[in-house]
Amino acid sequence: MTGPSPLRALIADDEPIARRRLARALARLGGVELVGEAGDCDQTVGAVRALRPDLLLLDVQMPGGDGFAVVDRLAGALPPVIFVTAHDGYALRAFEAAALDYLTKPVELPRLAAALSRARTWIAASDRAERIAELQATVAALRAAPREAQAPSRDLWVKGRLGHQRILIDSIDYIRAERDYARLVIGSQSHLIPETIAALAERLAAFGFLRIHRSLLVRQAAVRGLGRRRCGGLVARLPDGTELPVGRSHAQRVQRALGVRPAAE
């Protein structure tokens, strides 16, 4: 007796690293065939129409629009959708109530397994058209929500030996890239999180974080001064004496952001 056919899934996310992580998680769980990947809205719409996946794992924020735009554009051709995003604001409760599921990054295996189980149940049900209509209605409601409801969260969650810990964004001094991860530095403490420096730079710009180097973000309010290294490059000085190198390609923008008149290199 053969088991159920694997779910044919499509991953849509603008970050290749995020796509790889999610693909590895799906492979670990089994029962899913990854039929394709997409990196922006147009690619996602085209891939869904061409590949007709059973399930779409969709990021909310992508170039060329967003996940909501993908839902709108696919209309009657929309497969079941699991939203996967780094942002856990007001939309979380609404999507859990009306959409198939809404997962926040980093996605944990038990949570992903539960979402896949929910997808299989939905695909087997007879009210799929009704559920799609509910999802589209939810998207419309979210877009009409007051802007203050969309305020980004002012904290990050990090996972440690004792469980999850809330880190206030305003307490972070700087963030350093460590390959596919990032290290949040808070005084003498640090926490490693599974996000890229590029994703964090975009996410934290609204909180006054400044990209000063390809591998460094610094909270602008934590910078106490700019200095010069012997080799001529700039450094950003923190109150505890830490000196962070400023990349040459970032130097003039960093000086302008800090209110310092840019000097010729």
CSV table of C-alpha atoms in Angstrom, one decimal:
chain,number,residue,atom,x,y,z
A,1,MET,CA,0.0,0.0,0.0
A,2,THR,CA,1.5,3.3,-1.1
A,3,GLY,CA,1.5,6.4,1.1
A,4,PRO,CA,0.2,9.8,0.1
A,5,SER,CA,1.9,11.7,-2.7
A,6,PRO,CA,4.4,14.3,-1.7
A,7,LEU,CA,3.3,17.9,-1.6
A,8,ARG,CA,4.7,19.8,-4.6
A,9,ALA,CA,6.0,23.0,-3.0
A,10,LEU,CA,7.4,26.3,-4.4
A,11,ILE,CA,9.6,28.6,-2.2
A,12,ALA,CA,9.4,32.3,-2.9
A,13,ASP,CA,11.9,34.5,-1.0
A,14,ASP,CA,14.3,37.2,-2.2
A,15,GLU,CA,17.2,35.8,0.0
A,16,PRO,CA,19.0,32.8,-1.4
A,17,ILE,CA,20.2,31.9,2.0
A,18,ALA,CA,16.6,31.9,3.4
A,19,ARG,CA,15.5,29.7,0.5
A,20,ARG,CA,18.3,27.2,1.1
A,21,ARG,CA,17.4,27.0,4.8
A,22,LEU,CA,13.8,26.4,4.1
A,23,ALA,CA,14.6,23.8,1.5
A,24,ARG,CA,16.8,21.9,3.9
A,25,ALA,CA,14.0,22.0,6.6
A,26,LEU,CA,11.5,20.6,4.1
A,27,ALA,CA,14.0,17.8,3.1
A,28,ARG,CA,14.4,16.9,6.8
A,29,LEU,CA,10.7,16.6,7.3
A,30,GLY,CA,10.1,14.6,4.2
A,31,GLY,CA,6.9,14.2,2.2
A,32,VAL,CA,7.6,17.4,0.2
A,33,GLU,CA,8.9,17.7,-3.4
A,34,LEU,CA,10.5,21.1,-4.0
A,35,VAL,CA,9.5,21.9,-7.6
A,36,GLY,CA,11.0,25.4,-7.8
A,37,GLU,CA,12.2,28.7,-6.2
A,38,ALA,CA,11.5,32.3,-7.0
A,39,GLY,CA,13.2,35.5,-5.8
A,40,ASP,CA,10.7,38.3,-6.6
A,41,CYS,CA,7.0,38.9,-7.3
A,42,ASP,CA,7.1,38.4,-11.0
A,43,GLN,CA,9.2,35.2,-10.8
A,44,THR,CA,6.7,33.9,-8.2
A,45,VAL,CA,3.6,34.5,-10.3
A,46,GLY,CA,5.3,33.0,-13.3
A,47,ALA,CA,6.5,30.0,-11.5
A,48,VAL,CA,3.1,29.3,-9.9
A,49,ARG,CA,1.4,29.5,-13.3
A,50,ALA,CA,4.0,27.3,-15.0
A,51,LEU,CA,4.6,24.7,-12.3
A,52,ARG,CA,1.2,24.6,-10.6
A,53,PRO,CA,2.5,23.6,-7.1
A,54,ASP,CA,0.3,22.2,-4.4
A,55,LEU,CA,1.7,24.7,-1.9
A,56,LEU,CA,3.4,28.1,-2.0
A,57,LEU,CA,5.8,29.1,0.8
A,58,LEU,CA,5.8,32.9,0.4
A,59,ASP,CA,7.8,35.7,1.9
A,60,VAL,CA,5.9,38.9,2.6
A,61,GLN,CA,8.6,41.4,1.6
A,62,MET,CA,10.1,40.9,-1.9
A,63,PRO,CA,11.3,43.0,-4.8
A,64,GLY,CA,8.7,44.1,-7.3
A,65,GLY,CA,5.8,44.2,-4.8
A,66,ASP,CA,5.1,41.9,-1.9
A,67,GLY,CA,3.5,38.6,-1.0
A,68,PHE,CA,0.1,40.3,-0.8
A,69,ALA,CA,0.6,41.4,-4.5
A,70,VAL,CA,1.3,37.8,-5.4
A,71,VAL,CA,-2.0,36.7,-3.8
A,72,ASP,CA,-3.9,39.4,-5.7
A,73,ARG,CA,-2.3,38.6,-9.1
A,74,LEU,CA,-2.8,34.9,-9.0
A,75,ALA,CA,-6.5,35.2,-8.1
A,76,GLY,CA,-8.2,31.9,-9.1
A,77,ALA,CA,-4.8,30.2,-9.8
A,78,LEU,CA,-3.6,30.6,-6.2
A,79,PRO,CA,-2.5,27.4,-4.4
A,80,PRO,CA,-2.6,27.1,-0.6
A,81,VAL,CA,-0.2,29.7,0.9
A,82,ILE,CA,2.1,29.5,3.9
A,83,PHE,CA,3.6,32.9,4.6
A,84,VAL,CA,7.2,32.8,5.9
A,85,THR,CA,8.6,36.1,7.0
A,86,ALA,CA,11.0,37.7,9.5
A,87,HIS,CA,8.3,40.2,10.6
A,88,ASP,CA,5.8,39.1,13.3
A,89,GLY,CA,3.8,42.3,13.7
A,90,TYR,CA,0.0,42.9,13.5
A,91,ALA,CA,-0.5,40.4,10.6
A,92,LEU,CA,0.4,37.3,12.6
A,93,ARG,CA,-2.9,36.9,14.4
A,94,ALA,CA,-5.0,37.8,11.3
A,95,PHE,CA,-3.2,35.3,9.0
A,96,GLU,CA,-3.4,32.5,11.6
A,97,ALA,CA,-7.1,33.1,11.7
A,98,ALA,CA,-7.9,33.2,8.0
A,99,ALA,CA,-4.9,32.1,5.9
A,100,LEU,CA,-3.4,28.6,5.8
A,101,ASP,CA,-0.5,29.6,8.1
A,102,TYR,CA,2.0,32.3,8.9
A,103,LEU,CA,5.5,31.3,10.1
A,104,THR,CA,8.2,33.7,11.4
A,105,LYS,CA,11.9,33.2,10.7
A,106,PRO,CA,13.9,31.4,11.8
A,107,VAL,CA,11.3,28.7,11.2
A,108,GLU,CA,11.4,25.8,13.7
A,109,LEU,CA,10.9,22.3,12.4
A,110,PRO,CA,7.9,21.4,14.7
A,111,ARG,CA,6.1,24.6,13.6
A,112,LEU,CA,6.9,23.9,9.9
A,113,ALA,CA,5.7,20.3,10.3
A,114,ALA,CA,2.4,21.5,11.8
A,115,ALA,CA,1.9,24.0,8.9
A,116,LEU,CA,2.6,21.2,6.3
A,117,SER,CA,0.0,19.0,8.1
A,118,ARG,CA,-2.5,21.8,7.9
A,119,ALA,CA,-1.7,22.2,4.2
A,120,ARG,CA,-2.4,18.5,3.5
A,121,THR,CA,-5.7,18.7,5.4
A,122,TRP,CA,-6.7,21.8,3.4
A,123,ILE,CA,-5.8,20.3,0.0
A,124,ALA,CA,-7.9,17.2,0.9
A,125,ALA,CA,-10.9,19.4,1.9
A,126,SER,CA,-13.8,20.4,-0.3
A,127,ASP,CA,-13.8,24.1,0.7
A,128,ARG,CA,-10.6,25.1,-1.0
A,129,ALA,CA,-12.3,27.9,-3.0
A,130,GLU,CA,-13.8,29.3,0.1
A,131,ARG,CA,-10.5,29.3,1.9
A,132,ILE,CA,-8.8,31.1,-1.0
A,133,ALA,CA,-11.6,33.7,-0.8
A,134,GLU,CA,-10.9,34.1,2.9
A,135,LEU,CA,-7.2,34.6,2.3
A,136,GLN,CA,-7.9,37.3,-0.3
A,137,ALA,CA,-10.4,39.0,2.0
A,138,THR,CA,-7.7,39.0,4.8
A,139,VAL,CA,-5.1,40.6,2.5
A,140,ALA,CA,-7.6,43.4,1.6
A,141,ALA,CA,-8.4,44.0,5.3
A,142,LEU,CA,-4.7,44.1,6.2
A,143,ARG,CA,-4.0,46.7,3.5
A,144,ALA,CA,-6.9,48.8,4.8
A,145,ALA,CA,-5.7,48.6,8.4
A,146,PRO,CA,-4.4,51.9,10.1
A,147,ARG,CA,-0.7,52.6,9.5
A,148,GLU,CA,0.0,52.6,13.2
A,149,ALA,CA,-1.1,49.0,13.4
A,150,GLN,CA,1.8,48.2,11.1
A,151,ALA,CA,4.5,49.6,13.4
A,152,PRO,CA,7.5,47.2,13.4
A,153,SER,CA,8.3,45.4,16.6
A,154,ARG,CA,11.1,47.1,18.7
A,155,ASP,CA,12.6,43.9,19.8
A,156,LEU,CA,14.2,40.7,18.5
A,157,TRP,CA,14.0,37.2,19.8
A,158,VAL,CA,17.1,35.1,20.2
A,159,LYS,CA,17.3,31.4,21.0
A,160,GLY,CA,19.7,30.2,23.7
A,161,ARG,CA,20.3,27.3,26.0
A,162,LEU,CA,17.5,28.3,28.3
A,163,GLY,CA,15.0,29.1,25.6
A,164,HIS,CA,14.0,32.3,23.8
A,165,GLN,CA,15.1,35.7,25.0
A,166,ARG,CA,13.7,39.1,24.1
A,167,ILE,CA,16.4,41.6,23.0
A,168,LEU,CA,15.4,45.3,22.8
A,169,ILE,CA,16.7,46.7,19.6
A,170,ASP,CA,17.6,50.0,21.3
A,171,SER,CA,20.0,48.0,23.6
A,172,ILE,CA,22.1,46.6,20.7
A,173,ASP,CA,25.4,48.4,20.2
A,174,TYR,CA,26.4,46.9,16.9
A,175,ILE,CA,25.9,43.8,14.8
A,176,ARG,CA,28.7,41.8,13.1
A,177,ALA,CA,28.2,39.3,10.2
A,178,GLU,CA,29.4,35.8,10.8
A,179,ARG,CA,28.9,34.0,7.5
A,180,ASP,CA,25.2,33.2,7.2
A,181,TYR,CA,24.5,34.5,10.7
A,182,ALA,CA,24.8,37.8,12.6
A,183,ARG,CA,26.1,38.5,16.1
A,184,LEU,CA,24.2,41.1,18.2
A,185,VAL,CA,26.7,42.8,20.5
A,186,ILE,CA,25.3,44.4,23.7
A,187,GLY,CA,28.1,45.6,25.9
A,188,SER,CA,30.1,42.5,27.0
A,189,GLN,CA,27.4,40.1,25.9
A,190,SER,CA,26.5,38.8,22.4
A,191,HIS,CA,23.9,36.7,20.7
A,192,LEU,CA,24.1,34.8,17.4
A,193,ILE,CA,21.0,34.8,15.2
A,194,PRO,CA,20.3,33.1,11.9
A,195,GLU,CA,19.8,36.2,9.8
A,196,THR,CA,22.1,37.9,7.2
A,197,ILE,CA,23.6,41.3,7.8
A,198,ALA,CA,21.8,42.5,4.6
A,199,ALA,CA,18.4,41.5,5.9
A,200,LEU,CA,19.1,43.1,9.2
A,201,ALA,CA,20.3,46.3,7.6
A,202,GLU,CA,17.0,46.7,5.8
A,203,ARG,CA,14.9,45.6,8.8
A,204,LEU,CA,16.7,47.9,11.3
A,205,ALA,CA,17.2,51.0,9.3
A,206,ALA,CA,14.0,52.5,10.8
A,207,PHE,CA,15.6,52.1,14.2
A,208,GLY,CA,18.7,54.1,13.5
A,209,PHE,CA,21.1,51.3,12.5
A,210,LEU,CA,23.7,52.3,10.0
A,211,ARG,CA,25.7,50.1,7.6
A,212,ILE,CA,29.3,51.1,8.1
A,213,HIS,CA,31.0,48.1,6.6
A,214,ARG,CA,29.9,45.1,4.5
A,215,SER,CA,30.0,43.1,7.7
A,216,LEU,CA,29.0,45.7,10.3
A,217,LEU,CA,25.9,47.6,11.4
A,218,VAL,CA,26.0,50.0,14.3
A,219,ARG,CA,23.3,51.8,16.2
A,220,GLN,CA,23.8,55.4,15.3
A,221,ALA,CA,23.1,56.7,18.8
A,222,ALA,CA,25.8,54.4,20.2
A,223,VAL,CA,28.6,56.1,18.1
A,224,ARG,CA,30.5,58.6,20.2
A,225,GLY,CA,33.0,59.7,17.5
A,226,LEU,CA,34.8,59.1,14.3
A,227,GLY,CA,38.6,58.7,14.1
A,228,ARG,CA,41.3,57.8,11.7
A,229,ARG,CA,43.4,54.7,11.6
A,230,ARG,CA,47.1,54.8,10.8
A,231,CYS,CA,46.3,53.4,7.4
A,232,GLY,CA,44.0,56.3,6.8
A,233,GLY,CA,40.6,54.5,7.1
A,234,LEU,CA,37.8,55.7,9.4
A,235,VAL,CA,36.7,54.0,12.6
A,236,ALA,CA,33.5,54.5,14.6
A,237,ARG,CA,34.2,54.8,18.3
A,238,LEU,CA,31.8,53.4,20.9
A,239,PRO,CA,31.6,54.6,24.6
A,240,ASP,CA,33.5,51.6,25.9
A,241,GLY,CA,36.4,52.2,23.6
A,242,THR,CA,35.5,49.7,20.9
A,243,GLU,CA,36.6,50.9,17.4
A,244,LEU,CA,34.7,49.6,14.4
A,245,PRO,CA,36.2,49.9,10.9
A,246,VAL,CA,34.2,52.0,8.4
A,247,GLY,CA,34.5,50.6,4.9
A,248,ARG,CA,35.8,53.0,2.3
A,249,SER,CA,32.7,52.7,0.2
A,250,HIS,CA,30.6,53.6,3.2
A,251,ALA,CA,32.7,56.4,4.6
A,252,GLN,CA,31.0,59.5,3.1
A,253,ARG,CA,27.5,58.2,3.7
A,254,VAL,CA,28.4,57.4,7.3
A,255,GLN,CA,29.9,60.8,7.9
A,256,ARG,CA,26.8,62.5,6.5
A,257,ALA,CA,24.5,60.4,8.6
A,258,LEU,CA,26.5,61.3,11.7
A,259,GLY,CA,26.5,65.0,10.8
A,260,VAL,CA,30.2,65.1,10.0
A,261,ARG,CA,31.3,66.9,6.9
A,262,PRO,CA,32.8,64.3,4.6
A,263,ALA,CA,36.5,64.6,4.1
A,264,ALA,CA,38.4,63.5,1.0
A,265,GLU,CA,40.2,60.2,1.4
